[in-house]
CSV table of C-alpha atoms in Angstrom, one decimal:
chain,number,residue,atom,x,y,z
A,144,GLY,CA,6.2,10.9,10.3
A,145,ARG,CA,9.2,8.9,9.7
A,146,LEU,CA,10.4,6.8,6.7
A,147,ILE,CA,12.2,3.7,7.8
A,148,PHE,CA,14.0,1.4,5.3
A,149,MET,CA,14.1,-2.2,6.5
A,150,PRO,CA,16.4,-5.0,5.4
A,151,ARG,CA,15.0,-8.4,4.3
A,152,MET,CA,13.5,-10.2,7.2
A,153,PRO,CA,11.7,-13.5,8.0
A,154,HIS,CA,8.0,-13.5,6.9
A,155,GLU,CA,6.6,-13.5,10.4
A,156,GLN,CA,8.7,-10.5,11.3
A,157,LEU,CA,7.5,-8.7,8.2
A,158,LEU,CA,3.8,-9.4,9.1
A,159,ALA,CA,4.4,-8.0,12.6
A,160,LEU,CA,6.0,-4.9,11.2
A,161,LEU,CA,3.1,-4.4,8.8
A,162,GLN,CA,0.6,-4.6,11.7
A,163,VAL,CA,2.2,-1.5,13.4
A,164,SER,CA,2.8,0.5,10.2
A,165,ASP,CA,0.8,3.5,9.1
A,166,VAL,CA,1.5,3.1,5.4
A,167,PHE,CA,3.2,0.7,3.0
A,168,LEU,CA,5.1,2.0,0.0
A,169,ASP,CA,4.9,-0.3,-3.1
A,170,THR,CA,8.5,-0.4,-4.1
A,171,TYR,CA,9.1,1.2,-7.4
A,172,PRO,CA,10.5,0.0,-9.8
A,173,TRP,CA,10.4,-3.5,-8.3
A,174,GLY,CA,6.8,-3.8,-7.0
A,175,ALA,CA,5.7,-5.3,-3.8
A,176,GLY,CA,3.9,-8.3,-5.3
A,177,VAL,CA,2.3,-10.6,-2.7
A,178,THR,CA,3.3,-8.2,0.1
A,179,SER,CA,0.6,-5.8,-1.1
A,180,PHE,CA,-2.0,-8.5,-0.5
A,181,GLU,CA,-0.7,-9.0,3.0
A,182,ALA,CA,-0.8,-5.2,3.7
A,183,PHE,CA,-4.4,-5.0,2.4
A,184,ALA,CA,-5.4,-8.0,4.5
A,185,LEU,CA,-4.3,-5.8,7.5
A,186,CYS,CA,-6.2,-2.8,6.2
A,187,LEU,CA,-2.8,-1.0,5.6
A,188,PRO,CA,-2.9,1.7,2.9
A,189,VAL,CA,-0.5,1.0,0.0
A,190,VAL,CA,0.9,3.8,-2.1
A,191,THR,CA,1.6,2.5,-5.6
A,192,LEU,CA,3.0,3.8,-8.9
A,193,PRO,CA,2.1,1.4,-11.6
A,194,GLY,CA,4.7,0.7,-14.3
A,195,ALA,CA,4.9,-1.0,-17.7
A,196,ILE,CA,5.9,-4.4,-16.3
A,197,THR,CA,3.3,-6.8,-14.7
A,198,VAL,CA,4.8,-6.8,-11.2
A,199,LEU,CA,4.4,-3.0,-11.1
A,200,GLN,CA,0.7,-3.4,-11.8
A,201,LEU,CA,-0.3,-5.9,-9.1
A,202,SER,CA,-1.2,-3.3,-6.5
A,203,LEU,CA,-3.1,-1.4,-9.1
A,204,GLY,CA,-5.1,-4.5,-10.0
A,205,GLN,CA,-5.8,-5.1,-6.3
A,206,TYR,CA,-7.0,-1.6,-5.8
A,207,ARG,CA,-9.2,-1.9,-8.9
A,208,GLN,CA,-10.7,-5.2,-7.5
A,209,MET,CA,-11.5,-3.4,-4.3
A,210,GLY,CA,-12.8,-0.2,-6.1
A,211,VAL,CA,-10.4,2.0,-4.1
A,212,MET,CA,-8.4,4.2,-6.5
A,213,ASP,CA,-7.2,7.0,-4.2
A,214,LEU,CA,-3.7,5.8,-3.5
A,215,ILE,CA,-2.6,5.1,-7.1
A,216,ALA,CA,0.0,7.7,-8.2
A,217,ASN,CA,0.2,8.9,-11.8
A,218,ASP,CA,3.9,10.0,-11.5
A,219,THR,CA,6.7,10.1,-8.9
A,220,GLN,CA,5.8,13.5,-7.5
A,221,HIS,CA,2.2,12.2,-6.9
A,222,TYR,CA,3.6,9.1,-5.3
A,223,ILE,CA,5.6,11.3,-2.8
A,224,GLU,CA,2.6,13.5,-2.2
A,225,LEU,CA,0.4,10.5,-1.4
A,226,ALA,CA,3.0,9.0,0.9
A,227,VAL,CA,3.5,12.3,2.8
A,228,ARG,CA,-0.3,12.9,3.1
A,229,LEU,CA,-0.8,9.5,4.6
A,230,ALA,CA,2.1,10.0,7.0
A,231,LEU,CA,1.0,13.5,8.1
A,232,ASP,CA,-2.8,13.4,7.8
A,233,PRO,CA,-4.3,11.0,10.3
A,234,PRO,CA,-8.0,11.6,9.3
A,235,PHE,CA,-7.1,10.8,5.6
A,236,ARG,CA,-5.1,7.7,6.7
A,237,ARG,CA,-8.0,6.6,8.9
A,238,VAL,CA,-10.5,7.0,5.9
A,239,MET,CA,-8.2,5.0,3.6
A,240,ARG,CA,-7.8,2.2,6.2
A,241,GLN,CA,-11.6,2.1,6.6
A,242,ARG,CA,-12.2,1.9,2.9
A,243,ILE,CA,-9.6,-0.8,2.4
A,244,CYS,CA,-11.1,-2.8,5.4
A,245,ALA,CA,-14.5,-2.5,3.9
A,246,ALA,CA,-13.4,-3.7,0.5
A,247,LYS,CA,-10.6,-6.1,1.1
A,248,SER,CA,-12.8,-9.2,1.0
A,249,ARG,CA,-13.1,-8.7,-2.8
A,250,LEU,CA,-9.5,-9.6,-3.1
A,251,PHE,CA,-10.0,-13.0,-1.6
A,252,GLU,CA,-13.3,-14.1,-3.1
A,253,ASP,CA,-11.9,-15.7,-6.3
């Protein structure tokens, strides 16, 4: 697995990148915000570490809405472990994608 840091880019380019990604890291301490919705719409696993401010809780709330709690880290070490596991464990990544795909419609029902 590789970790690639990308600069800001046009929205269309971001969506194309998400489509070929294995995992999306919710950016701590800033939070991914709407980009998490876009990742979930593509069945892309998002690793998140909720924080005290609202923007750091958006992915947490989205996972709660879907009933998928496996990729919510409780500290920075757990965040790293989840990201590495998704990168290096294709069966785990596949299961997470399937669970997100099966539940993602709950995000868009309201």
